[in-house]
Amino acid sequence: MPLRPAVFVPLILAGLGLVFLGVAPWLLFNESSQRDLERGRSLASASAATLPAHAAGETVLLEGRLAAGNRAVFRDFVACQRDRYLGEETSGVNKGKERWQPLETITPPLQVETGDGTVAIVNQGYELRGSPHRWWDKADRTNLTGREGERAHGFFAGDQVMVEGRIVEVPSANGTASTRALEAQVLSAGDRAAYLAYLRGGVLATRIIGGVFLGVGALLVFVGGWFLRKGLRAGKGPRPAR
């Protein structure tokens, strides 16, 4: 016997609420963001002059500016992410919201000036955080599927940055000695304080989202249960008179 809408819809609401309630504790008590913050606080600060005092393989925070000699990889960006415009959402709660598709993330080796020297970032594939510059194509070009467009966000030469990276040994140009460099894991805008503030923000955001999930889940379970009980009572109907 098929379920009536008065029963089926409340069951869906209550079930969705239980899903939210199931996720909420994981967000509220998940320690990954807190661990990232504690790890960030524990990392030593380094510069070009102090890098040799640290052990190879150690992860440090390097504060400096992207050297003027870094080559631009897209427009004025020396590291960036590019996105393509896909139009606007046509339905649902996000109707009218712009849709963007990642095109590529360009993270080449870079040179960072620390005030007492220059440190090389020798790898690619590091994470970009807090990109200080943005660009987007405002041209009203159109194609068969709608308006075209592109945007990018990232870093310019001269930007103040914080690099989280692992110290590595790299051979010198003549091959007779080696020098210290970094394999970057994160390239972030600003100084050490800004980087730690970003990590603290991740902890707070996780807790807030967990609280929202908890509240929404409890509300959906309550509303679904209330309408379910009401629907079941209505389904019984009046008792026939004897």
Coordinates of N, CA and C in Angstrom, one line a residue:
M1 N 0.8 -1.2 0.0 CA 0.0 0.0 0.0 C 0.9 1.3 0.0
P2 N 0.8 2.1 -1.0 CA 1.6 3.3 -1.1 C 1.4 4.3 0.1
L3 N 2.5 4.9 0.5 CA 2.4 5.9 1.5 C 1.7 7.2 1.0
R4 N 0.8 7.7 1.8 CA 0.2 9.0 1.5 C 1.2 10.1 1.6
P5 N 1.1 11.2 0.9 CA 2.0 12.4 1.0 C 2.0 12.9 2.4
A6 N 0.9 12.8 3.2 CA 0.9 13.3 4.6 C 1.8 12.5 5.4
V7 N 2.2 11.3 5.0 CA 3.1 10.5 5.8 C 4.5 10.5 5.1
F8 N 4.5 10.4 3.8 CA 5.8 10.3 3.0 C 6.6 11.5 3.2
V9 N 6.1 12.7 3.0 CA 6.8 13.9 3.1 C 7.4 14.1 4.5
P10 N 6.7 14.0 5.6 CA 7.3 14.1 6.9 C 8.4 13.1 7.1
L11 N 8.3 11.9 6.6 CA 9.4 10.9 6.7 C 10.6 11.4 6.0
I12 N 10.5 12.0 4.9 CA 11.6 12.5 4.2 C 12.3 13.7 5.0
L13 N 11.5 14.6 5.5 CA 12.0 15.6 6.4 C 12.7 15.1 7.6
A14 N 12.1 14.1 8.2 CA 12.8 13.6 9.4 C 14.0 12.8 9.1
G15 N 14.0 12.1 8.0 CA 15.2 11.4 7.5 C 16.4 12.3 7.2
L16 N 16.0 13.4 6.5 CA 17.0 14.4 6.2 C 17.6 15.1 7.5
G17 N 16.7 15.3 8.4 CA 17.1 15.8 9.7 C 18.1 14.9 10.4
L18 N 17.8 13.6 10.3 CA 18.7 12.6 11.0 C 20.1 12.6 10.3
V19 N 20.1 12.9 9.0 CA 21.4 13.0 8.3 C 22.2 14.2 8.8
F20 N 21.5 15.3 8.9 CA 22.2 16.5 9.4 C 22.7 16.3 10.9
L21 N 21.9 15.6 11.7 CA 22.3 15.3 13.1 C 23.4 14.4 13.1
G22 N 23.5 13.5 12.1 CA 24.6 12.5 12.1 C 25.9 13.2 11.7
V23 N 25.9 14.2 10.8 CA 27.1 14.9 10.4 C 27.5 15.9 11.4
A24 N 26.6 16.5 12.2 CA 26.9 17.6 13.1 C 28.0 17.3 14.1
P25 N 27.9 16.1 14.8 CA 28.9 15.8 15.8 C 30.3 15.7 15.2
W26 N 30.4 15.1 14.0 CA 31.7 15.0 13.3 C 32.3 16.4 13.1
L27 N 31.5 17.4 12.7 CA 32.0 18.7 12.5 C 32.3 19.4 13.8
L28 N 31.5 19.2 14.8 CA 31.7 19.9 16.1 C 32.9 19.4 16.8
F29 N 33.2 18.1 16.7 CA 34.2 17.5 17.5 C 35.4 17.0 16.6
N30 N 35.4 17.4 15.3 CA 36.5 17.0 14.5 C 37.7 17.9 14.9
E31 N 38.8 17.3 15.0 CA 40.0 18.0 15.5 C 41.0 18.3 14.4
S32 N 40.7 18.0 13.2 CA 41.7 18.2 12.1 C 42.1 19.7 11.9
S33 N 41.1 20.6 12.0 CA 41.4 22.0 11.9 C 42.2 22.5 13.0
Q34 N 41.8 22.0 14.3 CA 42.6 22.4 15.4 C 44.0 21.8 15.4
R35 N 44.2 20.6 14.8 CA 45.5 20.1 14.7 C 46.4 20.9 13.7
D36 N 45.7 21.4 12.6 CA 46.4 22.2 11.6 C 46.9 23.5 12.3
L37 N 46.0 24.1 13.2 CA 46.4 25.3 13.8 C 47.6 25.1 14.8
E38 N 47.5 24.0 15.6 CA 48.6 23.7 16.5 C 49.9 23.4 15.8
R39 N 49.8 22.7 14.6 CA 51.0 22.4 13.9 C 51.6 23.7 13.3
G40 N 50.7 24.6 12.8 CA 51.2 25.9 12.3 C 51.9 26.7 13.4
R41 N 51.3 26.7 14.6 CA 51.9 27.5 15.7 C 53.3 26.9 16.1
S42 N 53.4 25.6 15.9 CA 54.7 24.9 16.3 C 55.8 25.1 15.3
L43 N 55.5 25.5 14.1 CA 56.5 25.6 13.1 C 57.5 26.8 13.3
A44 N 58.7 26.6 13.2 CA 59.7 27.6 13.3 C 59.7 28.6 12.1
S45 N 60.0 29.9 12.4 CA 60.1 30.8 11.4 C 61.6 30.8 10.8
A46 N 61.7 30.9 9.5 CA 63.1 30.9 8.9 C 63.2 32.0 7.9
S47 N 64.4 32.3 7.6 CA 64.8 33.2 6.5 C 65.9 32.7 5.7
A48 N 66.4 33.4 4.7 CA 67.5 32.9 3.9 C 68.7 32.7 4.8
A49 N 69.0 33.6 5.7 CA 70.2 33.4 6.6 C 70.1 32.3 7.6
T50 N 68.9 32.1 8.1 CA 68.7 31.1 9.2 C 68.4 29.7 8.6
L51 N 68.1 29.6 7.4 CA 67.7 28.3 6.8 C 68.8 27.2 7.0
P52 N 70.1 27.5 6.9 CA 71.1 26.5 7.1 C 71.1 25.9 8.5
A53 N 70.6 26.7 9.5 CA 70.6 26.2 10.9 C 69.5 25.2 11.1
H54 N 68.6 25.0 10.2 CA 67.6 24.0 10.4 C 68.0 22.7 9.6
A55 N 67.4 21.6 10.1 CA 67.7 20.3 9.5 C 67.0 20.1 8.2
A56 N 67.7 19.5 7.2 CA 67.0 19.1 6.0 C 65.8 18.2 6.3
G57 N 64.7 18.5 5.6 CA 63.5 17.7 5.9 C 62.6 18.4 6.9
E58 N 63.0 19.4 7.6 CA 62.2 20.1 8.6 C 61.2 21.0 7.9
T59 N 60.0 21.1 8.4 CA 59.0 22.0 7.8 C 59.1 23.3 8.6
V60 N 59.1 24.4 7.9 CA 59.3 25.8 8.5 C 58.3 26.7 7.8
L61 N 58.2 27.9 8.4 CA 57.5 29.0 7.8 C 58.5 30.1 7.4
L62 N 58.4 30.5 6.1 CA 59.3 31.4 5.5 C 58.5 32.7 5.1
E63 N 58.8 33.8 5.7 CA 58.1 35.0 5.4 C 59.0 35.9 4.5
G64 N 58.4 36.5 3.4 CA 59.2 37.3 2.5 C 58.3 37.9 1.5
R65 N 58.9 38.3 0.4 CA 58.2 38.9 -0.8 C 58.6 38.1 -2.0
L66 N 57.7 38.0 -2.9 CA 58.0 37.3 -4.2 C 58.9 38.2 -5.0
A67 N 60.0 37.7 -5.4 CA 61.1 38.5 -6.0 C 60.6 39.0 -7.4
A68 N 61.1 40.2 -7.7 CA 60.7 40.9 -9.0 C 61.1 40.0 -10.2
G69 N 62.1 39.2 -10.0 CA 62.6 38.4 -11.2 C 61.7 37.2 -11.5
N70 N 60.7 36.9 -10.7 CA 59.8 35.8 -11.0 C 59.0 36.1 -12.3
R71 N 59.0 35.1 -13.1 CA 58.3 35.2 -14.5 C 56.8 35.1 -14.3
A72 N 56.1 36.1 -15.0 CA 54.6 36.0 -15.0 C 54.2 34.8 -15.8
V73 N 53.2 34.0 -15.3 CA 52.7 32.8 -16.0 C 51.4 33.1 -16.7
F74 N 50.7 34.1 -16.2 CA 49.4 34.5 -16.8 C 49.1 36.0 -16.5
R75 N 49.1 36.8 -17.5 CA 49.0 38.3 -17.3 C 50.1 38.7 -16.3
D76 N 49.7 39.3 -15.2 CA 50.7 39.8 -14.2 C 50.9 38.7 -13.1
F77 N 50.3 37.6 -13.1 CA 50.3 36.6 -12.1 C 51.6 35.8 -12.2
V78 N 52.3 35.5 -11.1 CA 53.4 34.6 -11.1 C 53.0 33.2 -10.6
A79 N 51.8 33.2 -9.9 CA 51.2 31.9 -9.5 C 49.7 32.2 -9.4
C80 N 48.9 31.3 -9.9 CA 47.4 31.7 -10.0 C 46.6 30.5 -10.3
Q81 N 45.3 30.7 -10.1 CA 44.3 29.7 -10.6 C 43.4 30.4 -11.6
R82 N 43.0 29.7 -12.7 CA 42.2 30.3 -13.7 C 40.9 29.5 -13.7
D83 N 39.7 30.2 -14.0 CA 38.4 29.6 -14.0 C 37.7 30.1 -15.3
R84 N 36.8 29.3 -15.8 CA 36.0 29.7 -17.0 C 34.6 29.9 -16.6
Y85 N 33.9 30.9 -17.1 CA 32.5 31.2 -16.8 C 31.6 30.3 -17.6
L86 N 30.7 29.7 -16.8 CA 29.7 28.7 -17.4 C 28.3 29.2 -17.4
G87 N 28.1 30.5 -17.1 CA 26.7 31.0 -17.1 C 26.2 31.0 -15.7
E88 N 24.8 31.2 -15.6 CA 24.2 31.3 -14.3 C 23.3 30.1 -14.1
E89 N 23.1 29.8 -12.8 CA 22.1 28.7 -12.4 C 20.7 29.1 -12.9
T90 N 20.0 28.2 -13.4 CA 18.7 28.6 -14.0 C 17.5 28.1 -13.1
S91 N 17.8 27.4 -12.0 CA 16.8 26.9 -11.1 C 17.3 26.6 -9.8
G92 N 16.4 26.3 -8.8 CA 16.8 26.0 -7.5 C 17.1 27.2 -6.6
V93 N 17.7 26.9 -5.4 CA 18.0 28.0 -4.5 C 19.1 28.8 -5.0
N94 N 20.0 28.3 -5.9 CA 21.1 29.1 -6.4 C 20.8 29.8 -7.8
K95 N 19.5 29.9 -8.1 CA 19.1 30.5 -9.4 C 19.7 31.9 -9.5
G96 N 20.3 32.1 -10.6 CA 21.0 33.4 -10.9 C 22.4 33.5 -10.4
K97 N 22.9 32.5 -9.7 CA 24.3 32.5 -9.2 C 25.2 32.1 -10.4
E98 N 26.4 32.8 -10.5 CA 27.3 32.5 -11.5 C 28.0 31.1 -11.3
R99 N 28.2 30.4 -12.4 CA 28.9 29.1 -12.3 C 30.3 29.2 -13.0
W100 N 31.3 28.7 -12.3 CA 32.7 28.8 -12.8 C 33.3 27.4 -12.8
Q101 N 34.1 27.1 -13.8 CA 34.8 25.8 -13.9 C 36.3 26.0 -13.9
P102 N 37.0 25.4 -12.9 CA 38.4 25.5 -12.9 C 39.1 25.1 -14.2
L103 N 39.9 26.0 -14.7 CA 40.7 25.7 -15.9 C 42.0 25.1 -15.6
E104 N 42.8 25.8 -14.8 CA 44.1 25.3 -14.4 C 44.6 26.1 -13.2
T105 N 45.5 25.4 -12.4 CA 46.2 26.1 -11.3 C 47.7 26.1 -11.7
I106 N 48.3 27.2 -11.8 CA 49.7 27.4 -12.2 C 50.5 27.8 -11.0
T107 N 51.3 26.9 -10.5 CA 52.2 27.1 -9.4 C 53.6 26.7 -9.7
P108 N 54.4 27.5 -10.3 CA 55.7 27.2 -10.7 C 56.7 27.4 -9.6
P109 N 58.0 27.0 -9.8 CA 59.0 27.3 -8.8 C 59.2 28.9 -8.8
L110 N 59.5 29.4 -7.6 CA 59.5 30.8 -7.4 C 60.8 31.2 -6.5
Q111 N 61.1 32.5 -6.5 CA 62.1 33.0 -5.7 C 61.4 34.0 -4.6
V112 N 61.8 33.8 -3.4 CA 61.3 34.6 -2.3 C 62.4 35.4 -1.6
E113 N 62.2 36.7 -1.5 CA 63.2 37.5 -0.9 C 62.8 37.7 0.6
T114 N 63.7 37.4 1.5 CA 63.4 37.5 2.9 C 64.1 38.7 3.7
G115 N 64.8 39.6 3.0 CA 65.4 40.7 3.6 C 66.9 40.4 3.9
D116 N 67.3 39.1 4.1 CA 68.7 38.8 4.3 C 69.1 37.8 3.2
G117 N 68.4 37.7 2.1 CA 68.8 36.8 1.1 C 67.5 36.3 0.3
T118 N 67.8 35.4 -0.6 CA 66.7 34.9 -1.4 C 66.6 33.4 -1.3
V119 N 65.4 32.8 -1.2 CA 65.2 31.4 -1.0 C 64.4 30.9 -2.2
A120 N 64.8 29.8 -2.8 CA 64.1 29.2 -3.9 C 63.0 28.2 -3.5
I121 N 61.9 28.4 -4.1 CA 60.8 27.3 -4.0 C 61.0 26.5 -5.2
V122 N 61.4 25.2 -5.0 CA 61.9 24.4 -6.2 C 60.8 23.5 -6.8
N123 N 59.6 23.5 -6.2 CA 58.6 22.5 -6.7 C 57.4 23.2 -7.2
Q124 N 56.5 22.4 -7.8 CA 55.2 22.9 -8.2 C 54.1 22.2 -7.4
G125 N 52.9 22.6 -7.6 CA 51.8 21.9 -7.0 C 51.4 22.3 -5.6
Y126 N 51.9 23.4 -5.1 CA 51.6 23.9 -3.8 C 50.2 24.5 -3.8
E127 N 49.7 24.7 -2.6 CA 48.3 25.2 -2.4 C 48.4 26.8 -2.3
L128 N 47.5 27.4 -2.9 CA 47.4 28.9 -2.9 C 46.3 29.3 -1.9
R129 N 46.6 30.2 -0.9 CA 45.7 30.6 0.0 C 45.6 32.2 0.1
G130 N 44.5 32.7 0.2 CA 44.3 34.2 0.4 C 44.9 35.0 -0.7
S131 N 44.6 34.6 -1.9 CA 45.2 35.3 -3.1 C 44.8 36.8 -3.0
P132 N 45.9 37.6 -3.1 CA 45.6 39.1 -3.0 C 45.1 39.8 -4.2
H133 N 45.2 39.1 -5.4 CA 44.9 39.8 -6.6 C 43.8 38.9 -7.4
R134 N 42.9 39.6 -8.1 CA 41.9 39.0 -8.9 C 41.7 39.7 -10.2
W135 N 41.4 39.0 -11.2 CA 41.2 39.5 -12.5 C 40.0 38.8 -13.2
W136 N 39.2 39.5 -13.9 CA 38.2 38.8 -14.6 C 37.9 39.5 -15.9
D137 N 37.5 38.8 -16.9 CA 37.3 39.3 -18.3 C 35.8 39.8 -18.3
K138 N 35.6 41.1 -18.5 CA 34.3 41.6 -18.5 C 33.7 41.8 -19.9
A139 N 34.5 41.3 -20.9 CA 34.0 41.5 -22.2 C 32.7 40.8 -22.4
D140 N 31.8 41.4 -23.2 CA 30.4 40.8 -23.4 C 30.4 39.9 -24.7
R141 N 31.5 39.1 -24.8 CA 31.5 38.2 -25.9 C 30.4 37.1 -25.7
T142 N 29.9 36.6 -26.7 CA 28.9 35.5 -26.6 C 29.2 34.4 -27.6
N143 N 28.8 33.2 -27.2 CA 28.9 32.1 -28.2 C 27.5 31.4 -28.2
L144 N 27.5 30.2 -28.8 CA 26.2 29.5 -28.9 C 25.5 29.1 -27.6
T145 N 26.3 29.0 -26.6 CA 25.8 28.6 -25.3 C 25.6 29.8 -24.3
G146 N 26.0 31.0 -24.7 CA 25.8 32.1 -23.8 C 27.1 33.0 -23.7
R147 N 27.1 33.9 -22.7 CA 28.2 34.8 -22.6 C 29.5 34.0 -22.2
E148 N 30.6 34.4 -22.8 CA 31.9 33.8 -22.4 C 32.5 34.7 -21.3
G149 N 33.5 34.1 -20.6 CA 34.2 34.8 -19.6 C 35.3 34.0 -18.9
E150 N 36.2 34.7 -18.3 CA 37.3 34.0 -17.6 C 37.7 34.9 -16.4
R151 N 38.2 34.2 -15.3 CA 38.7 35.0 -14.2 C 39.9 34.2 -13.7
A152 N 40.7 35.0 -12.8 CA 41.9 34.4 -12.2 C 42.1 35.0 -10.9
H153 N 42.8 34.3 -10.0 CA 43.2 34.9 -8.7 C 44.5 34.3 -8.3
G154 N 45.4 35.1 -7.7 CA 46.7 34.6 -7.4 C 47.6 35.7 -6.9
F155 N 48.9 35.6 -7.2 CA 49.9 36.4 -6.7 C 50.7 37.1 -7.7
F156 N 51.2 38.4 -7.4 CA 52.1 39.1 -8.3 C 53.5 39.2 -7.7
A157 N 54.5 39.5 -8.5 CA 55.8 39.7 -8.0 C 55.7 40.9 -7.0
G158 N 56.4 40.8 -5.9 CA 56.4 41.9 -4.9 C 55.4 41.7 -3.8
D159 N 54.5 40.7 -3.9 CA 53.6 40.5 -2.8 C 54.3 39.9 -1.6
Q160 N 53.8 40.3 -0.4 CA 54.2 39.7 0.8 C 53.6 38.4 1.0
V161 N 54.4 37.4 1.3 CA 53.8 36.0 1.4 C 54.4 35.2 2.6
M162 N 53.7 34.2 2.9 CA 54.2 33.2 3.9 C 54.2 31.9 3.3
V163 N 55.3 31.2 3.3 CA 55.5 29.9 2.7 C 55.6 28.9 3.8
E164 N 54.8 27.9 3.7 CA 55.0 26.7 4.6 C 55.6 25.6 3.7
G165 N 56.8 25.2 4.1 CA 57.5 24.3 3.2 C 58.5 23.4 3.9
R166 N 59.0 22.4 3.2 CA 60.0 21.5 3.8 C 61.4 21.9 3.2
I167 N 62.4 21.9 4.1 CA 63.7 22.3 3.7 C 64.4 21.1 2.9
V168 N 65.0 21.4 1.8 CA 65.7 20.4 0.9 C 67.0 21.0 0.6
E169 N 67.9 20.0 0.2 CA 69.2 20.4 -0.3 C 69.2 20.3 -1.8
V170 N 69.7 21.4 -2.5 CA 69.8 21.4 -3.9 C 71.2 21.6 -4.4
P171 N 71.7 21.0 -5.4 CA 73.1 21.2 -5.8 C 73.3 22.6 -6.4
S172 N 74.4 23.1 -6.1 CA 74.8 24.4 -6.7 C 75.0 24.3 -8.2
A173 N 75.2 25.4 -8.8 CA 75.3 25.5 -10.3 C 76.6 24.7 -10.7
N174 N 77.7 24.8 -9.9 CA 78.9 24.2 -10.4 C 79.0 22.8 -9.9
G175 N 78.1 22.3 -9.1 CA 78.0 20.9 -8.6 C 79.0 20.6 -7.5
T176 N 79.7 21.6 -6.9 CA 80.7 21.3 -5.9 C 80.1 21.5 -4.5
A177 N 78.9 22.1 -4.4 CA 78.3 22.2 -3.1 C 76.8 22.2 -3.2
S178 N 76.1 22.3 -2.1 CA 74.7 22.4 -2.2 C 74.2 23.6 -1.4
T179 N 72.9 23.9 -1.6 CA 72.3 25.0 -0.9 C 71.0 24.6 -0.5
R180 N 70.4 25.4 0.5 CA 69.1 25.1 1.0 C 68.0 25.8 0.2
A181 N 66.9 25.1 0.0 CA 65.7 25.6 -0.7 C 64.5 25.0 0.0
L182 N 63.3 25.3 -0.5 CA 62.1 24.9 0.1 C 61.2 24.1 -1.0
E183 N 60.6 23.0 -0.5 CA 59.5 22.4 -1.3 C 58.3 22.9 -0.6
A184 N 57.6 23.8 -1.3 CA 56.5 24.5 -0.7 C 55.3 23.6 -0.6
Q185 N 54.5 23.7 0.5 CA 53.2 23.1 0.6 C 52.1 24.1 0.5
V186 N 52.3 25.3 1.0 CA 51.3 26.3 1.0 C 52.0 27.7 0.7
L187 N 51.4 28.4 -0.2 CA 51.8 29.8 -0.5 C 50.6 30.7 0.0
S188 N 50.8 31.5 1.0 CA 49.7 32.3 1.6 C 50.1 33.7 1.6
A189 N 49.1 34.6 1.4 CA 49.3 36.0 1.5 C 49.5 36.5 2.9
G190 N 50.4 37.5 3.1 CA 50.6 38.1 4.4 C 51.8 37.6 5.2
D191 N 51.8 37.8 6.5 CA 52.8 37.4 7.4 C 52.4 36.2 8.2
R192 N 53.2 35.9 9.2 CA 53.0 34.7 10.1 C 51.6 34.9 10.8
A193 N 51.4 36.1 11.3 CA 50.2 36.3 12.1 C 48.9 36.1 11.2
A194 N 49.0 36.6 9.9 CA 47.9 36.4 9.0 C 47.7 34.9 8.7
Y195 N 48.8 34.2 8.6 CA 48.7 32.7 8.3 C 48.0 32.0 9.4
L196 N 48.4 32.3 10.7 CA 47.8 31.6 11.8 C 46.4 32.1 12.0
A197 N 46.0 33.3 11.6 CA 44.7 33.8 11.7 C 43.8 33.0 10.7
Y198 N 44.4 32.7 9.5 CA 43.6 31.9 8.5 C 43.3 30.5 9.1
L199 N 44.3 29.9 9.8 CA 44.1 28.6 10.4 C 43.1 28.6 11.5
R200 N 43.1 29.7 12.3 CA 42.1 29.8 13.4 C 40.7 30.0 12.8
G201 N 40.6 30.7 11.6 CA 39.4 30.8 10.9 C 38.8 29.5 10.5
G202 N 39.7 28.6 10.1 CA 39.2 27.2 9.7 C 38.6 26.5 10.9
V203 N 39.2 26.6 12.1 CA 38.6 26.0 13.3 C 37.2 26.6 13.6
L204 N 37.1 27.9 13.5 CA 35.9 28.6 13.8 C 34.8 28.2 12.8
A205 N 35.2 28.2 11.5 CA 34.2 27.9 10.5 C 33.7 26.4 10.7
T206 N 34.5 25.5 11.0 CA 34.1 24.1 11.2 C 33.1 24.0 12.4
R207 N 33.3 24.8 13.5 CA 32.4 24.7 14.6 C 31.1 25.4 14.2
I208 N 31.1 26.5 13.5 CA 29.9 27.2 13.1 C 29.0 26.3 12.2
I209 N 29.7 25.7 11.2 CA 28.9 24.8 10.3 C 28.3 23.6 11.1
G210 N 29.1 23.1 12.0 CA 28.6 22.0 12.9 C 27.4 22.4 13.7
G211 N 27.4 23.6 14.2 CA 26.3 24.2 15.0 C 25.0 24.3 14.1
V212 N 25.3 24.8 12.8 CA 24.2 25.0 11.9 C 23.5 23.7 11.5
F213 N 24.4 22.7 11.3 CA 23.9 21.3 11.0 C 23.1 20.8 12.1
L214 N 23.5 21.0 13.3 CA 22.8 20.5 14.5 C 21.5 21.2 14.6
G215 N 21.4 22.5 14.5 CA 20.1 23.2 14.6 C 19.2 22.8 13.5
V216 N 19.7 22.8 12.2 CA 18.8 22.4 11.1 C 18.3 21.0 11.3
G217 N 19.2 20.1 11.6 CA 18.8 18.7 11.8 C 17.7 18.5 12.9
A218 N 17.9 19.2 14.0 CA 16.9 19.1 15.1 C 15.5 19.7 14.6
L219 N 15.6 20.8 13.9 CA 14.4 21.4 13.4 C 13.6 20.5 12.4
L220 N 14.4 19.9 11.5 CA 13.8 19.0 10.5 C 13.1 17.8 11.2
V221 N 13.8 17.2 12.1 CA 13.3 16.0 12.8 C 12.0 16.4 13.6
F222 N 12.0 17.6 14.2 CA 10.9 18.0 15.0 C 9.7 18.3 14.1
V223 N 9.9 19.0 13.0 CA 8.8 19.3 12.0 C 8.3 18.1 11.4
G224 N 9.3 17.2 10.9 CA 8.8 16.0 10.3 C 8.1 15.1 11.2
G225 N 8.5 15.0 12.5 CA 7.8 14.2 13.4 C 6.4 14.7 13.8
W226 N 6.3 16.0 13.9 CA 5.0 16.7 14.2 C 4.0 16.4 13.1
F227 N 4.5 16.6 11.8 CA 3.5 16.4 10.7 C 3.2 14.9 10.5
L228 N 4.2 14.1 10.8 CA 4.0 12.6 10.6 C 2.9 12.2 11.6
R229 N 3.0 12.6 12.9 CA 2.0 12.3 13.8 C 0.6 12.8 13.4
K230 N 0.6 14.0 12.9 CA -0.7 14.6 12.5 C -1.2 13.9 11.3
G231 N -0.4 13.5 10.4 CA -0.8 12.7 9.2 C -1.4 11.3 9.6
L232 N -0.7 10.7 10.5 CA -1.1 9.3 10.9 C -2.5 9.4 11.6
R233 N -2.7 10.5 12.4 CA -4.0 10.6 13.1 C -5.1 10.9 12.1
A234 N -4.8 11.7 11.1 CA -5.8 12.0 10.1 C -6.1 10.8 9.2
G235 N -5.1 9.9 9.0 CA -5.3 8.7 8.3 C -6.2 7.7 8.9
K236 N -6.3 7.7 10.2 CA -7.2 6.8 10.9 C -8.6 7.1 10.7
G237 N -8.9 8.4 10.6 CA -10.3 8.9 10.4 C -11.2 8.6 11.7
P238 N -12.4 9.1 11.6 CA -13.3 8.9 12.8 C -13.7 7.4 12.9
R239 N -13.9 7.0 14.0 CA -14.4 5.6 14.3 C -15.9 5.5 13.9
P240 N -16.2 4.4 13.2 CA -17.6 4.2 12.8 C -18.5 4.1 14.0
A241 N -19.7 4.7 13.9 CA -20.7 4.6 15.1 C -21.3 3.2 15.1
R242 N -21.5 2.8 16.3 CA -22.1 1.4 16.5 C -23.7 1.5 16.5

